[in-house]
CSV table of C-alpha atoms in Angstrom, one decimal:
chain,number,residue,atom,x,y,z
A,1,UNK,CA,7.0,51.1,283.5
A,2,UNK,CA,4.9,49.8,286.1
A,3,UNK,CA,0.9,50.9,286.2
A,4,UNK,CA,-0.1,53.0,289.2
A,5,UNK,CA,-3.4,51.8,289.7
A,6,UNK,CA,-3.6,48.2,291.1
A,7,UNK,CA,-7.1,48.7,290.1
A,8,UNK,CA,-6.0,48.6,286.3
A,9,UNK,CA,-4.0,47.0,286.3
A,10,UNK,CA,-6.4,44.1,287.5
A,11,UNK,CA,-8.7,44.7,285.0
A,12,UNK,CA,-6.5,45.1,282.1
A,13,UNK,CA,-5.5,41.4,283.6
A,14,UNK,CA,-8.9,39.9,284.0
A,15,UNK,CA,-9.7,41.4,280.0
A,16,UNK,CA,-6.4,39.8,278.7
A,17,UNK,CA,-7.6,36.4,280.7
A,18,UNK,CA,-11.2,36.5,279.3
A,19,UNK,CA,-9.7,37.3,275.7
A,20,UNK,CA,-7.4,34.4,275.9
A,21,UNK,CA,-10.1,32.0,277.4
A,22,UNK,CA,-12.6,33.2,273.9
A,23,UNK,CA,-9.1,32.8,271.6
A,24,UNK,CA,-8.8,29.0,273.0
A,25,UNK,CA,-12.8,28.4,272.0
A,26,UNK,CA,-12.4,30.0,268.8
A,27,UNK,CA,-14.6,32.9,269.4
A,28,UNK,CA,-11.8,35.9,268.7
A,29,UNK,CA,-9.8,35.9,265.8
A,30,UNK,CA,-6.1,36.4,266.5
A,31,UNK,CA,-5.8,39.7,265.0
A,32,UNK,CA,-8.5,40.9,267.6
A,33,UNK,CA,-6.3,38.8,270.1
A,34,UNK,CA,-3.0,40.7,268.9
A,35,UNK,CA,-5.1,44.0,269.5
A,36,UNK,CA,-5.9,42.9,273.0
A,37,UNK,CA,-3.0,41.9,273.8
A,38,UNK,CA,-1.4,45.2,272.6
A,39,UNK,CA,-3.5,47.7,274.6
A,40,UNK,CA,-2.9,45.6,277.7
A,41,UNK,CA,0.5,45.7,277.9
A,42,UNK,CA,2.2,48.1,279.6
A,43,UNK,CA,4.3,51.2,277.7
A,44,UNK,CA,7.7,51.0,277.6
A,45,UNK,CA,10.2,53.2,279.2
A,46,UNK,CA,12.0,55.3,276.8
A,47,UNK,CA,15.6,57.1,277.6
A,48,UNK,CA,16.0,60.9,276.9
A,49,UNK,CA,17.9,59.6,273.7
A,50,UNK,CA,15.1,57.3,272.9
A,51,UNK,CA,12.6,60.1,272.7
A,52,UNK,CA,14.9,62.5,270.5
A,53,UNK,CA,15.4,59.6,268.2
A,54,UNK,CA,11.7,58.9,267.8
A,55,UNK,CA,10.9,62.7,267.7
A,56,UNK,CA,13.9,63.5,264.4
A,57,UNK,CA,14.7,60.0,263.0
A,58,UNK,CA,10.7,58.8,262.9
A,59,UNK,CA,8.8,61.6,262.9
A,60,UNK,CA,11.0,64.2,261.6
A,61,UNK,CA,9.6,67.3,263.2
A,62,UNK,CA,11.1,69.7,265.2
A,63,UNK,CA,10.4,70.2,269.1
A,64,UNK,CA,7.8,72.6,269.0
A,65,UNK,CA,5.4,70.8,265.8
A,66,UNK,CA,6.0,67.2,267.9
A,67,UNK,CA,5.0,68.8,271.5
A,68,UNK,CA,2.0,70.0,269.3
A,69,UNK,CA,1.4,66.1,267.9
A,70,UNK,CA,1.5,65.1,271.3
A,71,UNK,CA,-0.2,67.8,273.0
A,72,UNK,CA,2.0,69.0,275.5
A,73,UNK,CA,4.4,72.2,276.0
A,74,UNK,CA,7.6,72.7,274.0
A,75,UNK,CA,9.0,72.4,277.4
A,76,UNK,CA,8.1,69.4,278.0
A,77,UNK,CA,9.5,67.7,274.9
A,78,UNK,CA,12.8,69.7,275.8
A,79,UNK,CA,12.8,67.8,279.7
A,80,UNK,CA,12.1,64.1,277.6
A,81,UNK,CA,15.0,64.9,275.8
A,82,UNK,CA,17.3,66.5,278.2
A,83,UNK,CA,19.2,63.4,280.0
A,84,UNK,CA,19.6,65.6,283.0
A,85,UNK,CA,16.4,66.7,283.5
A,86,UNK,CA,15.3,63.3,284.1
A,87,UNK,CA,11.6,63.9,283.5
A,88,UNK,CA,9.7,60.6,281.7
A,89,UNK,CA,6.3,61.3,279.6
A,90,UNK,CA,3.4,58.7,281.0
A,91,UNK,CA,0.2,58.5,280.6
A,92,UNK,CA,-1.3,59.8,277.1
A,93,UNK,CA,1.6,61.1,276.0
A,94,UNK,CA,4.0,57.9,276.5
A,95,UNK,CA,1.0,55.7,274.4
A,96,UNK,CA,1.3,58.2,272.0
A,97,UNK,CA,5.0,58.2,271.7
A,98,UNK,CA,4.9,54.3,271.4
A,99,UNK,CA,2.4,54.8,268.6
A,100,UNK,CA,4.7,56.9,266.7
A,101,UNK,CA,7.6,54.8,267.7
A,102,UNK,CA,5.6,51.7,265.6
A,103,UNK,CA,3.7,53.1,263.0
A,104,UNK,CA,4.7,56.6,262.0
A,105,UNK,CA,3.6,60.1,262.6
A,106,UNK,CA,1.2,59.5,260.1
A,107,UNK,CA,-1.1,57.1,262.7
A,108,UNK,CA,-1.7,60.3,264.7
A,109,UNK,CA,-2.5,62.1,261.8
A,110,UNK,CA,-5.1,59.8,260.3
């Protein structure tokens, strides 16, 4: 998913290209490197399928407790599932959806 703000997107760059510069020096330790690098890239696009397999198989909630994980309407979660209404979470919601993806329900809950 590409970001909409060139803006950003050019800073998240110019962070990423300082961090590396202080990694090559010595003066960041590559697990604050790996952080970096993790916040700066961009979300991934997940499929309708995607999202109900992150929503039953990781988190193992039904639609309405995981819209209220995520903070958004039952609705919603319904459209990210529903292959035909081709609606995409972004923003918040899509970082928060990769952080479950990765590390569990249990990283929002902590």
């Amino acid at each position: 998913m590409a970001r909409k703000d060139p803006e950003e997107a050019r800073m998240l760059s110019d962070l990423l290209e300082f961090a590396e510069d202080l990694n090559s020096y010595g003066l960041m330790s590559k697990s604050s490197m790996a952080k970096i690098r993790s916040l700066c890239a961009p979300p991934p696009a997940y499929t309708s399928e995607q999202i109900s397999a992150i929503r039953t198989r990781v988190a193992k909630m039904s639609q309405s407790v995981f819209a209220a994980f995520l903070n958004v309407s039952v609705s919603t979660v319904q459209k990210w599932e529903s292959p035909r209404a081709n609606k995409q979470p972004t923003g918040a919601a899509l970082r928060l959806l990769q952080l479950v993806e990765s590390r569990g329900v249990e990283a929002l809950i902590a």
